[in-house]
Short mmCIF file of C-alpha atoms and ligand atoms in Angstrom, two decimals:
data_model
loop_
_atom_site.label_atom_id
_atom_site.label_comp_id
_atom_site.label_asym_id
_atom_site.label_seq_id
_atom_site.Cartn_x
_atom_site.Cartn_y
_atom_site.Cartn_z
CA UNK A 1 22.26 -25.28 -6.01
CA UNK A 2 25.28 -26.30 -8.14
CA UNK A 3 28.05 -23.77 -8.52
CA UNK A 4 27.59 -23.57 -12.24
CA UNK A 5 23.92 -22.60 -11.80
CA UNK A 6 24.78 -20.10 -9.14
CA UNK A 7 27.37 -18.57 -11.39
CA UNK A 8 24.91 -18.39 -14.36
CA UNK A 9 22.43 -16.38 -12.31
CA UNK A 10 25.12 -14.14 -10.92
CA UNK A 11 26.37 -13.47 -14.37
CA UNK A 12 22.89 -12.77 -15.73
CA UNK A 13 22.31 -10.34 -12.91
CA UNK A 14 25.44 -8.40 -13.83
CA UNK A 15 24.32 -8.33 -17.46
CA UNK A 16 20.87 -6.96 -16.81
CA UNK A 17 22.24 -4.39 -14.36
CA UNK A 18 24.48 -2.94 -17.07
CA UNK A 19 21.34 -1.42 -18.71
CA UNK A 20 18.19 -2.19 -16.73
CA UNK A 21 15.84 -0.14 -18.94
CA UNK A 22 17.11 -1.91 -22.02
CA UNK A 23 16.58 -5.24 -20.44
CA UNK A 24 12.88 -4.50 -19.48
CA UNK A 25 12.21 -2.84 -22.86
CA UNK A 26 13.53 -5.94 -24.69
CA UNK A 27 11.43 -8.39 -22.58
CA UNK A 28 8.32 -6.32 -23.16
CA UNK A 29 9.05 -5.99 -26.89
CA UNK A 30 9.47 -9.74 -27.16
CA UNK A 31 6.22 -10.28 -25.26
CA UNK A 32 4.27 -7.85 -27.46
CA UNK A 33 5.72 -9.49 -30.60
CA UNK A 34 4.37 -12.89 -29.41
CA UNK A 35 0.94 -11.38 -28.49
CA UNK A 36 0.35 -7.81 -29.64
CA UNK A 37 -2.98 -7.57 -27.69
CA UNK A 38 -1.12 -7.62 -24.45
CA UNK A 39 0.12 -4.01 -25.07
CA UNK A 40 -3.44 -2.81 -24.26
CA UNK A 41 -3.16 -4.00 -20.73
CA UNK A 42 -0.34 -1.46 -20.07
CA UNK A 43 -0.51 2.26 -19.65
CA UNK A 44 0.79 4.44 -22.53
CA UNK A 45 3.89 5.44 -20.69
CA UNK A 46 5.74 2.43 -19.36
CA UNK A 47 8.88 3.85 -17.88
CA UNK A 48 7.83 3.31 -14.29
CA UNK A 49 6.64 -0.13 -15.18
CA UNK A 50 9.92 -1.12 -16.72
CA UNK A 51 11.77 -0.05 -13.67
CA UNK A 52 9.49 -2.03 -11.35
CA UNK A 53 9.77 -5.10 -13.56
CA UNK A 54 13.61 -4.92 -13.61
CA UNK A 55 13.77 -4.57 -9.86
CA UNK A 56 11.75 -7.75 -9.36
CA UNK A 57 13.69 -9.81 -11.82
CA UNK A 58 17.00 -8.48 -10.28
CA UNK A 59 15.67 -9.45 -6.86
CA UNK A 60 14.73 -12.95 -8.07
CA UNK A 61 18.17 -13.51 -9.61
CA UNK A 62 19.73 -12.37 -6.36
CA UNK A 63 17.68 -14.54 -4.02
CA UNK A 64 17.45 -17.84 -5.88
CA UNK A 65 21.20 -18.65 -5.56
CA UNK A 66 21.31 -17.40 -1.98
CA UNK A 67 21.19 -19.65 1.09
CA UNK A 68 18.16 -17.92 2.60
CA UNK A 69 15.18 -15.84 1.66
CA UNK A 70 13.40 -18.44 -0.53
CA UNK A 71 10.19 -18.58 1.54
CA UNK A 72 9.88 -14.83 1.37
CA UNK A 73 10.53 -14.74 -2.28
CA UNK A 74 7.75 -17.30 -2.91
CA UNK A 75 5.36 -15.33 -0.73
CA UNK A 76 6.25 -12.06 -2.51
CA UNK A 77 5.76 -13.59 -5.99
CA UNK A 78 2.43 -15.10 -4.88
CA UNK A 79 1.26 -11.69 -3.76
CA UNK A 80 2.47 -10.13 -7.01
CA UNK A 81 0.58 -12.77 -8.96
CA UNK A 82 -2.62 -12.16 -6.98
CA UNK A 83 -2.15 -8.39 -7.53
CA UNK A 84 -1.75 -8.95 -11.33
CA UNK A 85 -5.38 -10.18 -11.60
CA UNK A 86 -6.59 -6.53 -11.26
CA UNK A 87 -4.45 -5.61 -14.30
CA UNK A 88 -6.43 -8.05 -16.34
CA UNK A 89 -3.55 -10.54 -16.52
CA UNK A 90 -4.72 -14.13 -17.25
CA UNK A 91 -2.97 -17.38 -16.51
CA UNK A 92 -2.02 -18.05 -20.08
CA UNK A 93 -0.17 -14.70 -20.21
CA UNK A 94 2.54 -16.13 -18.01
CA UNK A 95 3.55 -18.49 -20.78
CA UNK A 96 4.12 -15.50 -22.97
CA UNK A 97 6.36 -13.68 -20.49
CA UNK A 98 8.24 -16.84 -19.67
CA UNK A 99 9.11 -17.24 -23.39
CA UNK A 100 10.06 -13.58 -23.62
CA UNK A 101 12.34 -13.80 -20.53
CA UNK A 102 14.04 -16.99 -21.72
CA UNK A 103 14.69 -15.54 -25.18
CA UNK A 104 16.15 -12.32 -23.70
CA UNK A 105 18.31 -14.25 -21.26
CA UNK A 106 19.57 -16.51 -24.12
CA UNK A 107 20.47 -13.41 -26.05
CA UNK A 108 22.20 -11.79 -23.10
CA UNK A 109 24.30 -14.92 -22.26
CA UNK A 110 25.36 -15.40 -25.90
CA UNK A 111 28.10 -17.97 -26.11
CA UNK A 112 27.47 -18.87 -22.45
CA UNK A 113 23.99 -20.15 -23.26
CA UNK A 114 24.59 -23.90 -22.97
CA UNK A 115 22.30 -26.72 -21.87
CA UNK A 116 23.12 -26.29 -18.18
CA UNK A 117 22.60 -22.52 -18.32
CA UNK A 118 19.34 -23.00 -20.11
CA UNK A 119 18.19 -25.44 -17.51
CA UNK A 120 19.06 -23.17 -14.67
CA UNK A 121 17.42 -20.17 -16.13
CA UNK A 122 14.36 -22.11 -17.20
CA UNK A 123 14.04 -23.39 -13.59
CA UNK A 124 14.30 -19.91 -12.12
CA UNK A 125 11.74 -18.44 -14.54
CA UNK A 126 9.42 -21.36 -14.16
CA UNK A 127 9.41 -20.82 -10.45
CA UNK A 128 8.69 -17.08 -10.94
CA UNK A 129 5.90 -17.42 -13.42
CA UNK A 130 4.51 -20.61 -11.92
CA UNK A 131 4.21 -19.06 -8.40
CA UNK A 132 2.57 -15.92 -9.74
CA UNK A 133 0.15 -17.82 -11.93
CA UNK A 134 -0.60 -20.45 -9.38
CA UNK A 135 -1.31 -17.98 -6.66
CA UNK A 136 -3.60 -16.01 -8.95
CA UNK A 137 -5.50 -19.13 -9.91
CA UNK A 138 -5.99 -20.42 -6.31
CA UNK A 139 -6.73 -17.12 -4.56
CA UNK A 140 -10.02 -17.66 -2.85
CA UNK A 141 -11.71 -14.28 -3.24
CA UNK A 142 -12.98 -12.48 -6.30
CA UNK A 143 -10.25 -10.34 -7.69
CA UNK A 144 -12.46 -7.26 -8.04
CA UNK A 145 -15.57 -5.80 -6.39
CA UNK A 146 -17.24 -2.51 -6.81
CA UNK A 147 -19.05 0.14 -4.73
CA UNK A 148 -21.09 3.19 -5.79
CA UNK A 149 -20.40 6.74 -4.50
CA UNK A 150 -23.44 8.06 -2.56
CA UNK A 151 -21.96 11.21 -1.13
CA UNK A 152 -18.88 13.46 -1.37
CA UNK A 153 -18.08 16.65 0.44
CA UNK A 154 -15.11 18.85 0.86
CA UNK A 155 -13.86 19.53 4.34
CA UNK A 156 -11.08 21.84 3.35
CA UNK A 157 -9.77 22.99 -0.05
CA UNK A 158 -7.76 19.84 -0.45
CA UNK A 159 -9.56 17.31 1.75
CA UNK A 160 -12.69 15.34 0.80
CA UNK A 161 -14.87 12.70 2.44
CA UNK A 162 -16.28 10.08 0.12
CA UNK A 163 -19.01 7.65 1.13
CA UNK A 164 -19.87 4.58 -0.85
CA UNK A 165 -22.15 1.56 -0.68
CA UNK A 166 -21.59 -1.88 -1.99
CA UNK A 167 -23.68 -5.03 -2.32
CA UNK A 168 -20.51 -7.20 -2.31
CA UNK A 169 -19.55 -8.66 1.06
CA UNK A 170 -16.95 -6.45 2.60
CA UNK A 171 -13.79 -8.39 2.92
CA UNK A 172 -11.41 -6.35 5.02
CA UNK A 173 -10.76 -5.83 8.71
CA UNK A 174 -10.79 -2.42 10.54
CA UNK A 175 -7.41 -0.87 10.21
CA UNK A 176 -6.58 -2.42 6.78
CA UNK A 177 -6.31 -0.64 3.47
CA UNK A 178 -7.75 -1.46 0.04
CA UNK A 179 -6.46 -1.24 -3.48
CA UNK A 180 -8.83 1.27 -5.22
CA UNK A 181 -9.45 2.37 -8.76
CA UNK A 182 -11.61 5.36 -9.62
CA UNK A 183 -13.23 6.07 -13.07
CA UNK A 184 -11.43 9.32 -13.57
CA UNK A 185 -8.03 7.60 -13.73
CA UNK A 186 -8.18 4.44 -15.89
CA UNK A 187 -5.52 1.89 -15.04
CA UNK A 188 -4.33 3.56 -11.87
CA UNK A 189 -4.59 1.81 -8.59
CA UNK A 190 -3.84 3.38 -5.17
CA UNK A 191 -4.13 2.25 -1.63
CA UNK A 192 -6.76 3.87 0.60
CA UNK A 193 -7.77 3.06 4.11
CA UNK A 194 -11.44 3.07 4.96
CA UNK A 195 -12.13 5.28 7.91
CA UNK A 196 -14.97 3.14 9.20
CA UNK A 197 -14.98 -0.58 9.99
CA UNK A 198 -16.76 -3.00 7.59
CA UNK A 199 -20.49 -3.19 8.37
CA UNK A 200 -23.42 -5.23 7.23
CA UNK A 201 -24.92 -2.31 5.38
CA UNK A 202 -21.91 -2.31 3.00
CA UNK A 203 -21.00 1.30 3.74
CA UNK A 204 -17.50 2.57 3.03
CA UNK A 205 -15.97 5.90 3.91
CA UNK A 206 -12.63 7.39 2.79
CA UNK A 207 -10.89 10.64 3.77
CA UNK A 208 -8.74 11.74 0.83
CA UNK A 209 -6.29 14.60 0.73
CA UNK A 210 -5.14 15.87 -2.62
CA UNK A 211 -1.37 15.49 -2.50
CA UNK A 212 0.48 17.88 -4.88
CA UNK A 213 1.19 15.83 -8.05
CA UNK A 214 -0.97 12.92 -6.82
CA UNK A 215 -2.81 11.70 -9.85
CA UNK A 216 -5.55 9.79 -8.00
CA UNK A 217 -5.95 11.89 -4.85
CA UNK A 218 -6.31 15.11 -6.90
CA UNK A 219 -8.94 13.45 -9.16
CA UNK A 220 -10.93 12.21 -6.22
CA UNK A 221 -10.96 15.53 -4.38
CA UNK A 222 -11.77 17.51 -7.50
CA UNK A 223 -13.80 15.20 -9.66
CA UNK A 224 -15.56 12.37 -7.77
CA UNK A 225 -19.39 12.57 -7.98
CA UNK A 226 -22.29 10.62 -6.63
CA UNK A 227 -23.02 7.48 -8.75
CA UNK A 228 -19.32 7.04 -9.73
CA UNK A 229 -18.42 3.44 -9.39
CA UNK A 230 -15.19 2.65 -7.65
CA UNK A 231 -13.48 -0.75 -8.09
CA UNK A 232 -11.62 -2.40 -5.24
CA UNK A 233 -9.12 -5.24 -5.25
CA UNK A 234 -7.29 -6.70 -2.45
CA UNK A 235 -6.95 -5.67 1.17
CA UNK A 236 -3.62 -5.28 2.94
CA UNK A 237 -2.25 -4.18 6.26
CA UNK A 238 -1.75 -5.73 9.62
CA UNK A 239 -2.61 -3.03 12.10
CA UNK A 240 -4.55 -4.50 14.92
CA UNK A 241 -5.24 -4.07 18.65
CA UNK A 242 -4.41 -6.66 21.27
CA UNK A 243 -7.07 -6.17 23.99
CA UNK A 244 -4.76 -7.19 26.73
CA UNK A 245 -2.46 -4.18 26.57
CA UNK A 246 -3.04 -0.41 26.75
CA UNK A 247 -2.69 1.37 23.40
CA UNK A 248 -0.97 4.47 22.00
CA UNK A 249 -2.19 5.55 18.58
CA UNK A 250 -0.46 8.28 16.61
CA UNK A 251 -2.16 9.60 13.50
CA UNK A 252 -0.62 12.08 11.12
CA UNK A 253 -3.13 13.81 8.81
CA UNK A 254 -5.36 11.41 6.87
CA UNK A 255 -3.32 8.59 8.46
CA UNK A 256 -6.11 8.85 10.93
CA UNK A 257 -8.44 6.80 8.76
CA UNK A 258 -7.22 3.24 9.73
CA UNK A 259 -6.93 4.21 13.36
CA UNK A 260 -10.35 5.74 13.38
CA UNK A 261 -11.79 2.54 11.88
CA UNK A 262 -10.11 0.60 14.71
CA UNK A 263 -11.50 2.93 17.36
CA UNK A 264 -15.03 2.64 16.04
CA UNK A 265 -14.58 -1.08 16.00
CA UNK A 266 -13.26 -1.00 19.53
CA UNK A 267 -16.28 1.06 20.64
CA UNK A 268 -18.49 -1.97 19.75
CA UNK A 269 -16.55 -4.19 22.08
CA UNK A 270 -16.67 -4.61 25.84
CA UNK A 271 -12.90 -5.45 26.29
CA UNK A 272 -11.29 -2.36 24.80
CA UNK A 273 -8.06 -1.44 26.58
CA UNK A 274 -7.19 2.17 27.65
CA UNK A 275 -6.18 4.01 24.48
CA UNK A 276 -4.65 7.42 23.93
CA UNK A 277 -4.83 8.90 20.47
CA UNK A 278 -2.60 11.73 19.32
CA UNK A 279 -4.00 13.32 16.15
CA UNK A 280 -1.75 15.73 14.38
CA UNK A 281 -1.86 18.23 11.49
CA UNK A 282 0.09 21.30 10.59
CA UNK A 283 -2.59 23.83 11.63
CA UNK A 284 -5.17 23.27 14.50
CA UNK A 285 -8.12 24.14 12.11
CA UNK A 286 -7.03 21.26 9.81
CA UNK A 287 -7.81 18.62 12.47
CA UNK A 288 -11.04 17.96 10.52
CA UNK A 289 -12.28 14.96 12.53
CA UNK A 290 -11.88 16.36 16.03
CA UNK A 291 -15.62 16.71 16.66
CA UNK A 292 -16.17 13.05 15.72
CA UNK A 293 -13.34 11.99 17.98
CA UNK A 294 -14.59 14.08 20.79
CA UNK A 295 -17.99 12.34 20.57
CA UNK A 296 -16.26 9.00 20.50
CA UNK A 297 -14.29 9.80 23.58
CA UNK A 298 -17.27 11.15 25.38
CA UNK A 299 -19.10 7.84 25.14
CA UNK A 300 -16.15 5.55 25.48
CA UNK A 301 -14.24 6.20 28.78
CA UNK A 302 -11.25 4.05 27.72
CA UNK A 303 -10.46 6.67 25.00
CA UNK A 304 -8.36 9.83 25.45
CA UNK A 305 -7.72 12.22 22.53
CA UNK A 306 -4.96 14.83 22.22
CA UNK A 307 -4.75 17.22 19.35
CA UNK A 308 -1.33 18.15 18.01
CA UNK A 309 -0.50 20.91 15.52
CA UNK A 310 2.84 22.17 14.32
CA UNK A 311 1.60 25.78 14.36
CA UNK A 312 -0.12 27.44 17.31
CA UNK A 313 -2.78 29.22 15.34
CA UNK A 314 -4.48 29.00 11.96
CA UNK A 315 -3.56 31.20 8.94
CA UNK A 316 -6.25 33.47 7.66
CA UNK A 317 -7.52 31.02 5.04
CA UNK A 318 -8.51 28.32 7.46
CA UNK A 319 -11.72 29.15 9.28
CA UNK A 320 -12.70 26.11 11.24
CA UNK A 321 -14.95 26.35 14.29
CA UNK A 322 -13.68 22.86 15.45
CA UNK A 323 -10.47 23.94 17.07
CA UNK A 324 -9.21 21.83 19.94
CA UNK A 325 -9.95 24.67 22.37
CA UNK A 326 -13.52 25.19 21.13
CA UNK A 327 -14.03 21.48 21.60
CA UNK A 328 -12.39 21.23 24.96
CA UNK A 329 -9.69 18.89 23.70
CA UNK A 330 -6.09 18.93 25.01
CA UNK A 331 -3.91 20.65 22.48
CA UNK A 332 -0.13 20.29 22.18
CA UNK A 333 2.07 22.22 19.72
CA UNK A 334 4.90 20.59 17.84
CA UNK A 335 5.38 17.62 15.40
CA UNK A 336 3.98 14.31 16.55
CA UNK A 337 7.47 12.88 16.72
CA UNK A 338 8.56 15.69 19.13
CA UNK A 339 5.47 15.85 21.20
CA UNK A 340 4.26 12.31 21.80
CA UNK A 341 7.36 10.72 23.36
CA UNK A 342 7.50 13.47 25.94
CA UNK A 343 3.78 13.43 26.62
CA UNK A 344 3.78 10.21 28.86
CA UNK A 345 5.38 6.94 29.68
CA UNK A 346 4.60 4.66 26.68
CA UNK A 347 7.04 1.79 27.44
CA UNK A 348 4.27 -0.65 28.27
CA UNK A 349 1.90 0.36 25.46
CA UNK A 350 1.30 -1.25 22.13
CA UNK A 351 1.84 1.56 19.56
CA UNK A 352 0.03 2.05 16.30
CA UNK A 353 1.40 4.71 13.89
CA UNK A 354 -0.27 5.87 10.65
CA UNK A 355 0.64 8.72 8.48
CA UNK A 356 3.29 9.72 5.91
CA UNK A 357 6.38 7.67 5.45
CA UNK A 358 8.56 10.46 6.91
CA UNK A 359 6.28 10.90 9.97
CA UNK A 360 6.22 7.11 10.64
CA UNK A 361 9.93 6.78 10.49
CA UNK A 362 10.74 9.73 12.73
CA UNK A 363 8.05 8.94 15.22
CA UNK A 364 9.11 5.28 15.50
CA UNK A 365 12.69 6.29 15.99
CA UNK A 366 11.92 8.74 18.76
CA UNK A 367 9.70 6.20 20.57
CA UNK A 368 12.49 3.64 20.46
CA UNK A 369 14.90 6.18 21.92
CA UNK A 370 12.21 6.89 24.64
CA UNK A 371 12.33 3.14 25.58
CA UNK A 372 9.35 1.67 23.73
CA UNK A 373 10.32 -1.88 22.66
CA UNK A 374 10.36 -2.16 18.83
CA UNK A 375 8.22 -5.30 18.94
CA UNK A 376 5.39 -3.26 20.41
CA UNK A 377 5.36 -0.70 17.56
CA UNK A 378 3.05 -1.36 14.59
CA UNK A 379 2.78 0.52 11.31
CA UNK A 380 1.91 -0.45 7.74
CA UNK A 381 4.66 -0.72 5.14
CA UNK A 382 6.28 2.64 4.33
CA UNK A 383 6.18 3.38 0.64
C1 HEM B 1 7.73 -12.53 -14.50
C2 HEM B 1 6.52 -12.22 -14.44
C3 HEM B 1 6.11 -10.77 -14.01
C4 HEM B 1 6.74 -9.89 -13.16
C5 HEM B 1 8.07 -10.15 -12.33
C6 HEM B 1 5.98 -8.71 -13.23
C7 HEM B 1 6.22 -7.56 -12.52
C8 HEM B 1 5.44 -6.48 -12.33
C9 HEM B 1 5.60 -5.38 -11.36
C10 HEM B 1 6.68 -5.32 -10.33
C11 HEM B 1 4.56 -4.53 -11.59
C12 HEM B 1 4.25 -3.23 -10.84
C13 HEM B 1 3.27 -3.67 -9.72
C14 HEM B 1 2.65 -2.47 -8.95
O1 HEM B 1 2.91 -1.32 -9.31
O2 HEM B 1 1.94 -2.78 -7.98
C15 HEM B 1 3.76 -5.02 -12.67
C16 HEM B 1 2.60 -4.43 -13.21
C17 HEM B 1 1.98 -4.87 -14.27
N1 HEM B 1 2.17 -6.05 -14.92
FE1 HEM B 1 3.52 -7.42 -14.52
N2 HEM B 1 4.92 -8.84 -14.08
C18 HEM B 1 4.97 -10.10 -14.63
C19 HEM B 1 4.15 -10.65 -15.49
C20 HEM B 1 3.19 -9.94 -16.21
C21 HEM B 1 2.38 -10.51 -17.29
C22 HEM B 1 2.50 -11.89 -17.87
C23 HEM B 1 1.59 -9.46 -17.71
C24 HEM B 1 0.50 -9.48 -18.85
C25 HEM B 1 0.81 -9.73 -20.00
C26 HEM B 1 1.86 -8.29 -16.83
C27 HEM B 1 1.17 -7.15 -16.92
C28 HEM B 1 1.27 -6.11 -16.06
C29 HEM B 1 0.49 -4.92 -16.03
C30 HEM B 1 -0.67 -4.62 -17.07
C31 HEM B 1 0.86 -4.11 -14.99
C32 HEM B 1 0.23 -2.84 -14.53
C33 HEM B 1 0.85 -1.67 -15.26
C34 HEM B 1 0.17 -0.38 -14.78
O3 HEM B 1 -1.03 -0.20 -15.09
O4 HEM B 1 0.91 0.45 -14.11
N3 HEM B 1 2.82 -8.60 -15.94
N4 HEM B 1 4.30 -6.25 -13.13
#
């Protein structure tokens, strides 16, 4: 890339960083001025949206003039374009945002907006919108599919199991997560991991914990009813088991779901490697799935399950008969990050971790310190 072009993109980046919110607001205003109907695609409050939009444009202006990172940028934009289908964005909308971006950049550069600058910026934005649009148009699967809730029950005050059936072919692998939309929260999409592998009957199961302040999880636990129709978009996630190496699985809370789906999938195979699952919660009585895991371990000799809780005993408000002791399952006390590295030699194992961002990070760090090679540790992106 010519020096002049590089300089133009650096300069623009500095300009938009002076007032990111103003930049995004202006681009959206220009877009809605060209086509007012587009406003309906967005939620009423757009602050978070503006922030996300700014960060992507800032990233693009940073990477295009750089020596490396172009392949990753193109893949990132392609994924963003495929994701945009579920927001109702159509190919022709990219021409509108292209126009809005170019107009805003011309305004920002002022006297510096000459033919060369225009060409540089046009190329960068053509790449951005072209890749997003192209990926959305060529993506092979339908953008959206639906499933109907057939059953929901609460396991604890804040934890629910939801079962659904769909007639659409299930396009995900055990261990992956799906983008989900529920009728109680229009326009909101969240990632949820099915807790069973895909099956020919089209059954889906999710374990959802209401997180304080979590708009979707709270609505599911409190309001989901049979016959609700949930919409699904794409699947993501790369957790998988290599049958040639023993496995260590570490599940924090409802992070159990993808690992449970993998275990059920492994139970159908003849070549499953020795697997040790550590399943942790704060209180022993919150380990809601222990009885299912015990059944799974009883019929699959390659599987060992250890329960982990931060507290030794339950508080008075938890009354679960399924404590580790009652089920005859080994029970260790502490956090997963403290307990698991000391519970065995894991240096030869492939390790799969699922849970909260904090839990994943600390556990991964402790395992690295305990000598587990980083390349053997898998977890999904930490949000
Ligand atoms: C340069 C092209 C674009 C970029 C860089 C971009 C960037 C983004 C980003 C980063 C998000 C948040 C994604 C997430 O939370 O998963 C988003 C969401 C969204 N974008 Fe875009 N976008 C572009 C073009 C468009 C166009 C052309 C439209 C339609 C007119 C559009 C409509 C939306 C909508 C409706 C949402 C979801 C808002 C919500 O419900 O929270 N975007 N966009």
